[in-house]
PDB file of C-alpha atoms in Angstrom:
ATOM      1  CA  UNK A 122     114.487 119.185 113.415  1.00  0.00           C
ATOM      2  CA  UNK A 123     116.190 120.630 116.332  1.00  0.00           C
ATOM      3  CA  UNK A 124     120.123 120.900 115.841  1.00  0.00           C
ATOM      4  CA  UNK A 125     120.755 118.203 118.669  1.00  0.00           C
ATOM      5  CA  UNK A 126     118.316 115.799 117.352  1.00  0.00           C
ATOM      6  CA  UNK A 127     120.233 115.932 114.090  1.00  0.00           C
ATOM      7  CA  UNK A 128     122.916 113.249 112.890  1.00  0.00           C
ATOM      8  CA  UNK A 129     126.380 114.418 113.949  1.00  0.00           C
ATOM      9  CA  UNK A 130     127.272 113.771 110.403  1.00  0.00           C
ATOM     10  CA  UNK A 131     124.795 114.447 107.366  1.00  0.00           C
ATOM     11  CA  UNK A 132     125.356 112.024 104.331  1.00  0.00           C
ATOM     12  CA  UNK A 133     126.558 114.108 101.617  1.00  0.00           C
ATOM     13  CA  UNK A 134     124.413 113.937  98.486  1.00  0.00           C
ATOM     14  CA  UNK A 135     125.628 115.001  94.773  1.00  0.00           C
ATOM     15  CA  UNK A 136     122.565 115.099  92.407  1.00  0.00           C
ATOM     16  CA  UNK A 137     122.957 115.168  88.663  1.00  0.00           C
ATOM     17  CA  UNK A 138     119.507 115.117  87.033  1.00  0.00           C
ATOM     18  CA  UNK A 139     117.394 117.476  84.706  1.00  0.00           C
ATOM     19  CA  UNK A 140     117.239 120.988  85.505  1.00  0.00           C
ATOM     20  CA  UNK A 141     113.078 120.436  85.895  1.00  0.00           C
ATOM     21  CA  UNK A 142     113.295 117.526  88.358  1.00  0.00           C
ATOM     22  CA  UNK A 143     116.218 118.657  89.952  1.00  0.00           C
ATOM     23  CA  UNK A 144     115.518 121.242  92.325  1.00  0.00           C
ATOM     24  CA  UNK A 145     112.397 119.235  93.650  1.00  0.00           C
ATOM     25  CA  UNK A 146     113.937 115.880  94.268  1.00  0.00           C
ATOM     26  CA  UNK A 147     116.834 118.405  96.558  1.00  0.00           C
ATOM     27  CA  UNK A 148     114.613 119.864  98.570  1.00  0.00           C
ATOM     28  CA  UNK A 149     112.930 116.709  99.408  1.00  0.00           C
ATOM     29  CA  UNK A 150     115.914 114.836  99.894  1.00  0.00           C
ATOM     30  CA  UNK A 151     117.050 118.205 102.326  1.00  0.00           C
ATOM     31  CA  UNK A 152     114.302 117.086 104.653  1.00  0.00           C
ATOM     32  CA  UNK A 153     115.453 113.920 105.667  1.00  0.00           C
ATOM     33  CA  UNK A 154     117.331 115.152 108.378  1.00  0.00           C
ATOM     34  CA  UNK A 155     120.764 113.235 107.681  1.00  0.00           C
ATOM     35  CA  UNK A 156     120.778 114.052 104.550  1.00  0.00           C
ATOM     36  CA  UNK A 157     122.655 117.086 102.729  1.00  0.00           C
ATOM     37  CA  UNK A 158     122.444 118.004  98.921  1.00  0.00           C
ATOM     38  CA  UNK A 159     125.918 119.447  98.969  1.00  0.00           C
ATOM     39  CA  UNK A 160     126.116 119.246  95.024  1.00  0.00           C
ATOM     40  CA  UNK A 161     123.754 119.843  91.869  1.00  0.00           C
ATOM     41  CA  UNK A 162     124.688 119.198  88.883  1.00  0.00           C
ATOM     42  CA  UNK A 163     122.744 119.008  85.139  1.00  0.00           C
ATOM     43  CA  UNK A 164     125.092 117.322  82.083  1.00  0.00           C
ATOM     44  CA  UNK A 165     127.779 114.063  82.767  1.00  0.00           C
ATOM     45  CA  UNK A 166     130.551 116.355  82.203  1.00  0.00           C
ATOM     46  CA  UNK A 167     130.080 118.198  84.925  1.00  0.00           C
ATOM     47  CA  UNK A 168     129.719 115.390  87.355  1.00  0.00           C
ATOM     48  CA  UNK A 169     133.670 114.470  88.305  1.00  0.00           C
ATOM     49  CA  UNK A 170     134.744 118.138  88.134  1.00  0.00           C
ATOM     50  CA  UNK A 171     131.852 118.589  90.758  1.00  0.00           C
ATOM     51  CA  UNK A 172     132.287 115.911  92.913  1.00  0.00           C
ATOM     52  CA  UNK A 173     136.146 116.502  93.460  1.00  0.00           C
ATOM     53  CA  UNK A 174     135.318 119.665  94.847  1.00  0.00           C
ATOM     54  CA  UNK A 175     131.910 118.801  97.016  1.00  0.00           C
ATOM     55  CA  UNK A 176     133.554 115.324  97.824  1.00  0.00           C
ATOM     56  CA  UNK A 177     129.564 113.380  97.690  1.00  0.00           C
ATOM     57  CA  UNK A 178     129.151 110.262  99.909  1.00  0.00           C
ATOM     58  CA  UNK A 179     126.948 109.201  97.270  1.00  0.00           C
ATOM     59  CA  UNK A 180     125.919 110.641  94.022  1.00  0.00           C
ATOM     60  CA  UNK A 181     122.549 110.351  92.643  1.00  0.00           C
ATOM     61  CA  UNK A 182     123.109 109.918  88.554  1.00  0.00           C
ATOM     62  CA  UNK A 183     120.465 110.314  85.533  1.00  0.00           C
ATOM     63  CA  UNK A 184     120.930 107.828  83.266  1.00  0.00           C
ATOM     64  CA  UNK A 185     119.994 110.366  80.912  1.00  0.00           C
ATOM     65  CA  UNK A 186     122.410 113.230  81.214  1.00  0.00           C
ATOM     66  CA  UNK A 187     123.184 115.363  78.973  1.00  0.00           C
ATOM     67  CA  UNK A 188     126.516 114.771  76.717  1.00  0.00           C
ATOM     68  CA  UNK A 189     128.128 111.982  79.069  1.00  0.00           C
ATOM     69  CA  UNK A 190     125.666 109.450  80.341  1.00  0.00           C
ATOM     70  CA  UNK A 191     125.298 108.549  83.827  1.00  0.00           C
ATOM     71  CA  UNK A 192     126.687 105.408  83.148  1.00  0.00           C
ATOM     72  CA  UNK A 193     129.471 107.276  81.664  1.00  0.00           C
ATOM     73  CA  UNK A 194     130.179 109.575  84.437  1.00  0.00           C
ATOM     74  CA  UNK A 195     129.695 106.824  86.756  1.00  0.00           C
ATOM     75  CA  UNK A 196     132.759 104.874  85.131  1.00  0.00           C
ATOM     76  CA  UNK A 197     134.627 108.218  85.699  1.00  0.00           C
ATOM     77  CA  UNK A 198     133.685 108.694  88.934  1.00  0.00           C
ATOM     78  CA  UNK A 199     134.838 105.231  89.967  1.00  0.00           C
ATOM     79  CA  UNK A 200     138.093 106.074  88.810  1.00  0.00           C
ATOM     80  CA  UNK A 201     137.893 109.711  89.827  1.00  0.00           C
ATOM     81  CA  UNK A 202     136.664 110.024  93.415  1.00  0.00           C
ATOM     82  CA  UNK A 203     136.319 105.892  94.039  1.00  0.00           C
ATOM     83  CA  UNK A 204     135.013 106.443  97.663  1.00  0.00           C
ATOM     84  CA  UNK A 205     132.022 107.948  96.580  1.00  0.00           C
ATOM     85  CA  UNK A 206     128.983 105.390  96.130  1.00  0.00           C
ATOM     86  CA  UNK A 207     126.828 106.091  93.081  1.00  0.00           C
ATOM     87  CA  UNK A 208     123.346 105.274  92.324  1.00  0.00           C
ATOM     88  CA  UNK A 209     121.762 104.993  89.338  1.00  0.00           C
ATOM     89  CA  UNK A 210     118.362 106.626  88.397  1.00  0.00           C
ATOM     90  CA  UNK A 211     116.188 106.099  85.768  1.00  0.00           C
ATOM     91  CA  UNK A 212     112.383 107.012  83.919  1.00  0.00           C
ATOM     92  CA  UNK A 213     112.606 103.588  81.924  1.00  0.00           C
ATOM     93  CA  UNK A 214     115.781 101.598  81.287  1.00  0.00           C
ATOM     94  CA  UNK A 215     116.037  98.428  79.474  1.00  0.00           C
ATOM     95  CA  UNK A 216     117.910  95.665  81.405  1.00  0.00           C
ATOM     96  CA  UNK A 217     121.069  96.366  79.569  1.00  0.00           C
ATOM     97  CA  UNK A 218     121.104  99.322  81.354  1.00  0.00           C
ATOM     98  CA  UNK A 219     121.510  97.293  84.788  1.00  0.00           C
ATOM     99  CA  UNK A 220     124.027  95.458  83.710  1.00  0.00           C
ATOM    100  CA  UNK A 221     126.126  98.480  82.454  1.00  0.00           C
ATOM    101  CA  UNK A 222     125.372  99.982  85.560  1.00  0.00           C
ATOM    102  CA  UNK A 223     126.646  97.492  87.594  1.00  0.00           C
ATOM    103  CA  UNK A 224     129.859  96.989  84.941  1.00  0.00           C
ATOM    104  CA  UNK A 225     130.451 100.588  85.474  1.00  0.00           C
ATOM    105  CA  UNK A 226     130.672 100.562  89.633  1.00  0.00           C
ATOM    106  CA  UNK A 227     127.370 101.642  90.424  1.00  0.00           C
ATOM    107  CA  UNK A 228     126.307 100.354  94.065  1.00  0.00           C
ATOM    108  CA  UNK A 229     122.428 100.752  92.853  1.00  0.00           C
ATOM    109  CA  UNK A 230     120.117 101.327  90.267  1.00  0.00           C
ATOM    110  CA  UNK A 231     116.641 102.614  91.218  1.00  0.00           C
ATOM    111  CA  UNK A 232     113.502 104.127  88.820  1.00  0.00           C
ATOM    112  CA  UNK A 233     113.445 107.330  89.977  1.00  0.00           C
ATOM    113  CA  UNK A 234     109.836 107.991  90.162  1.00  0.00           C
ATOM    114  CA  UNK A 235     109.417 106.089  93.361  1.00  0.00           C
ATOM    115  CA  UNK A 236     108.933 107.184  96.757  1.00  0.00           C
ATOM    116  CA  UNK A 237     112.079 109.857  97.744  1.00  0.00           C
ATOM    117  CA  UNK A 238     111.645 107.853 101.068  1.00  0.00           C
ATOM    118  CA  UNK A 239     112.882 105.020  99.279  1.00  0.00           C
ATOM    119  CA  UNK A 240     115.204 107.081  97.505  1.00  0.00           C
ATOM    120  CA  UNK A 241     116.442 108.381 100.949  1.00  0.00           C
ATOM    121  CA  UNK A 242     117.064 104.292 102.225  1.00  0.00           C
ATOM    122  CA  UNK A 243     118.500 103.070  98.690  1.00  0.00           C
ATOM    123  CA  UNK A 244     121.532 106.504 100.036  1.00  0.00           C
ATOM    124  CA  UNK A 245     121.774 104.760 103.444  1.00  0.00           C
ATOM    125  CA  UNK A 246     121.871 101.753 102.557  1.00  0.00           C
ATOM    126  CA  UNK A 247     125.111 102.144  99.467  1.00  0.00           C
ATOM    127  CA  UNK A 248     127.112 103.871 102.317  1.00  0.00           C
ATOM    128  CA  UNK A 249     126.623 100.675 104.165  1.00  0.00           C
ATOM    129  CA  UNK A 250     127.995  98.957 101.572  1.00  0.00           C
ATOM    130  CA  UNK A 251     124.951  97.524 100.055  1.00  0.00           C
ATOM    131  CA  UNK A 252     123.515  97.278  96.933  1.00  0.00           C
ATOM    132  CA  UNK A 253     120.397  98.344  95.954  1.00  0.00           C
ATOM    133  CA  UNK A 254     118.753  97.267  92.680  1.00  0.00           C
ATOM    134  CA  UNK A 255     115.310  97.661  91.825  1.00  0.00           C
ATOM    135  CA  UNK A 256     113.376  94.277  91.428  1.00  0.00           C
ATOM    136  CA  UNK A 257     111.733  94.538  88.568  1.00  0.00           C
ATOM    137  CA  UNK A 258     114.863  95.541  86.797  1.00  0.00           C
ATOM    138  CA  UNK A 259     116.824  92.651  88.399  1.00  0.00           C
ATOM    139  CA  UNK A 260     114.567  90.438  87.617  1.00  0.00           C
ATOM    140  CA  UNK A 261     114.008  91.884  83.637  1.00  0.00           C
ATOM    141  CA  UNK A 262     117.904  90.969  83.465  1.00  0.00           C
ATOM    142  CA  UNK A 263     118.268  87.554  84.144  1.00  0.00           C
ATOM    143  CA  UNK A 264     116.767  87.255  80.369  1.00  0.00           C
ATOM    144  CA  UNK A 265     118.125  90.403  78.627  1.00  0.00           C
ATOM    145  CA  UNK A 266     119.467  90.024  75.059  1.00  0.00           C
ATOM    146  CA  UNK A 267     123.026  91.503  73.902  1.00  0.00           C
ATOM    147  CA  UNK A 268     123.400  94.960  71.929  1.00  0.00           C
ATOM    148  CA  UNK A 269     122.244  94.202  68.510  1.00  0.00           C
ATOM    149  CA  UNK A 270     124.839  97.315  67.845  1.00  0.00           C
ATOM    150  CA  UNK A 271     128.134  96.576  66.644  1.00  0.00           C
ATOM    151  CA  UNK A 272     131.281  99.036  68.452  1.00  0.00           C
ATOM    152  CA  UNK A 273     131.335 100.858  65.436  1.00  0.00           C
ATOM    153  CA  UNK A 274     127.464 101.592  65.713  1.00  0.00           C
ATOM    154  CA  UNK A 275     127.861 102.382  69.357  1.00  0.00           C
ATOM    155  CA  UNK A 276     131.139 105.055  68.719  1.00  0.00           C
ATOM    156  CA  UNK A 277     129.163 106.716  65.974  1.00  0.00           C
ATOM    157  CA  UNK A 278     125.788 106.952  68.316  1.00  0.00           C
ATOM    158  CA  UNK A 279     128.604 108.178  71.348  1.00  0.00           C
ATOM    159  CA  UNK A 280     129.789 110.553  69.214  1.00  0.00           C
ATOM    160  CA  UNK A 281     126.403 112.025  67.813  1.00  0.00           C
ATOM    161  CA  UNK A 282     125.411 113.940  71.696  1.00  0.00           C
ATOM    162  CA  UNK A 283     124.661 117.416  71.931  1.00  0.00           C
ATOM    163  CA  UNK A 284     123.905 117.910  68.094  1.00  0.00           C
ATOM    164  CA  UNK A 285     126.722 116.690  66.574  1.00  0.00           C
ATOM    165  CA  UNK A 286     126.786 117.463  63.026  1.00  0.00           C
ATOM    166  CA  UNK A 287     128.166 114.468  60.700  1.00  0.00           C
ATOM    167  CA  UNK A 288     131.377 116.224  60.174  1.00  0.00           C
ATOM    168  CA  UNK A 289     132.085 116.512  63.731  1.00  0.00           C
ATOM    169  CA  UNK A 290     131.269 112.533  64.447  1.00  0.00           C
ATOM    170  CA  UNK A 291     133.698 111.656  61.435  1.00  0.00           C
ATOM    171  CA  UNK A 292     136.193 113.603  62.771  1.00  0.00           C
ATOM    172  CA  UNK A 293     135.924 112.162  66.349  1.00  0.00           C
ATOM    173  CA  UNK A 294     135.937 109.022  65.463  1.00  0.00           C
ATOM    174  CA  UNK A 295     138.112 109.049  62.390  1.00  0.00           C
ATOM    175  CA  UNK A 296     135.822 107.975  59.540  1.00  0.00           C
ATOM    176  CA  UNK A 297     134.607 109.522  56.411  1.00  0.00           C
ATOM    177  CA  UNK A 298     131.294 111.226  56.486  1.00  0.00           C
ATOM    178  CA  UNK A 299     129.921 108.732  53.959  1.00  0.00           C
ATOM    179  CA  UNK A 300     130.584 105.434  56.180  1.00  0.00           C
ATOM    180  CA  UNK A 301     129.671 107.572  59.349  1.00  0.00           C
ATOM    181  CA  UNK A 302     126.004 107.995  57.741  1.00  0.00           C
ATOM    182  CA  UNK A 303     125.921 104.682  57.395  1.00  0.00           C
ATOM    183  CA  UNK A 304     126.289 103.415  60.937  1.00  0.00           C
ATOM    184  CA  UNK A 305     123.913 106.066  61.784  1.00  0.00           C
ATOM    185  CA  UNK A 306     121.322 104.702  59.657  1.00  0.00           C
ATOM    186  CA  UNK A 307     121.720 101.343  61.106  1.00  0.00           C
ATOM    187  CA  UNK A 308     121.724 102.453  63.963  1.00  0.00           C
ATOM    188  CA  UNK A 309     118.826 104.119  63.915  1.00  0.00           C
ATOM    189  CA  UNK A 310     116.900 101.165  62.242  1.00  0.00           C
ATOM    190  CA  UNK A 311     118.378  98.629  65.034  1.00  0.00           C
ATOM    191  CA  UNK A 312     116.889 101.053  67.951  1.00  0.00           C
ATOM    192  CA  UNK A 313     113.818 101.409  66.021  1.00  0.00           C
ATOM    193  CA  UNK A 314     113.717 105.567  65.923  1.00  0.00           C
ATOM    194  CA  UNK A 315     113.569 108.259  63.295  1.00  0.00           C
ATOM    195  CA  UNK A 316     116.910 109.897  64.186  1.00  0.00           C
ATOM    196  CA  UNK A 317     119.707 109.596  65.613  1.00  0.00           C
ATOM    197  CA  UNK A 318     118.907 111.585  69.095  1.00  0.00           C
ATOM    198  CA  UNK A 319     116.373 109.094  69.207  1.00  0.00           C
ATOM    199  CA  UNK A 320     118.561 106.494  68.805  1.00  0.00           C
ATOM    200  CA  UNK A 321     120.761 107.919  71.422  1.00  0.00           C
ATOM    201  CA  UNK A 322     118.088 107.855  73.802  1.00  0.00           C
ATOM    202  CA  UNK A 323     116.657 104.541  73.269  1.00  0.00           C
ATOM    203  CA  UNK A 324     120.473 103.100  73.339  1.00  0.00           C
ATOM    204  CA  UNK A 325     120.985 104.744  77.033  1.00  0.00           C
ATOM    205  CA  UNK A 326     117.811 103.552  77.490  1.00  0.00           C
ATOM    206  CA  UNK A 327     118.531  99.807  76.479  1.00  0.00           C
ATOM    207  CA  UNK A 328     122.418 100.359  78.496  1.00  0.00           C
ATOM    208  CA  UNK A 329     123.643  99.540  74.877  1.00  0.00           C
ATOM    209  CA  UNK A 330     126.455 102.476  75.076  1.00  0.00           C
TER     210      UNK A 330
END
């Protein structure tokens, strides 16, 4: 678009999603012509450290990240950089996952294999101050049930990212090794999975950490 036709202000965009979808979901974005990708980023840690230099509008979130989730770095950011609107984006989430969303300051949570024109409103319309939730996921809440984990369950699954060998979780969160295998194994049985990065996914999946 001709540089007079454009916005005299682009929305900035910072995008934290998997290193695959990443760079397509940018460019596209890059074409709507008051929008600007002025931040990519690929694991939750790296999302506030990011942000507080690129200083994002709105940030588009995984809910999958690597080691923190994007519910986790969305609590951060929050506290963090608090004028920047987040939105949460998602494969498949459970309707737990709304709700943490939401708990955590999120201004939207959208599946993120729809339209990028949609994608490009849902941005417009958090800087407005809206919020922007998709309907099947709002409506898959109403009659969501509560964690079947217990906190000890969820620390040990919180602790078990990025390959986390049992020593390491006991350490973190202070156990022995013995009870830490323990709330891994029920864990894993309560998220129905064969391991426990399994039942890390399926938890983010379900917003039960």
């Amino acid at each position: 678009m001709p540089r007079e036709h454009r916005p005299a202000r682009s929305v900035r965009v910072l995008l934290a999603e998997d290193r695959g979808m990443m760079r397509g979901l940018a460019l596209l974005l890059g074409m709507e012509a008051d929008i600007e990708v002025v931040a990519q980023v690929a694991a939750g840690d790296e999302v506030v450290r990011s942000a507080l230099v690129a200083r994002p509008d709105v940030a588009l979130l995984d809910v999958e990240l690597p080691g923190l989730s994007g519910l986790d770095a969305a609590a951060e950011l929050r506290e963090e950089v608090p004028d920047c609107r987040v939105l949460i984006l998602a494969t498949f989430a459970g309707p737990g996952c709304l709700r943490r969303a939401m708990e955590a300051g999120a201004a939207g949570f959208l599946v993120k294999d729809g339209p990028v024109r949609e994608l490009a409103e849902a941005i417009r319309a958090v800087l407005r101050g809206e919020t922007v939730v998709d309907p099947a996921l709002a409506a898959a809440a109403l009659s969501t049930a509560p964690s079947p984990l217990t906190p000890w369950e969820r620390d040990v699954l919180n602790a078990a990212v990025d390959g986390a060998t049992v020593a390491d979780i006991a350490a973190k969160v202070d156990l022995s090794e013995s009870t830490v295998r323990n709330y891994l194994s029920a864990a894993i049985g309560k998220t129905g999975t064969r391991n426990r990065v399994e039942a890390v996914r399926a938890a983010r999946r379900q917003g039960w950490l």
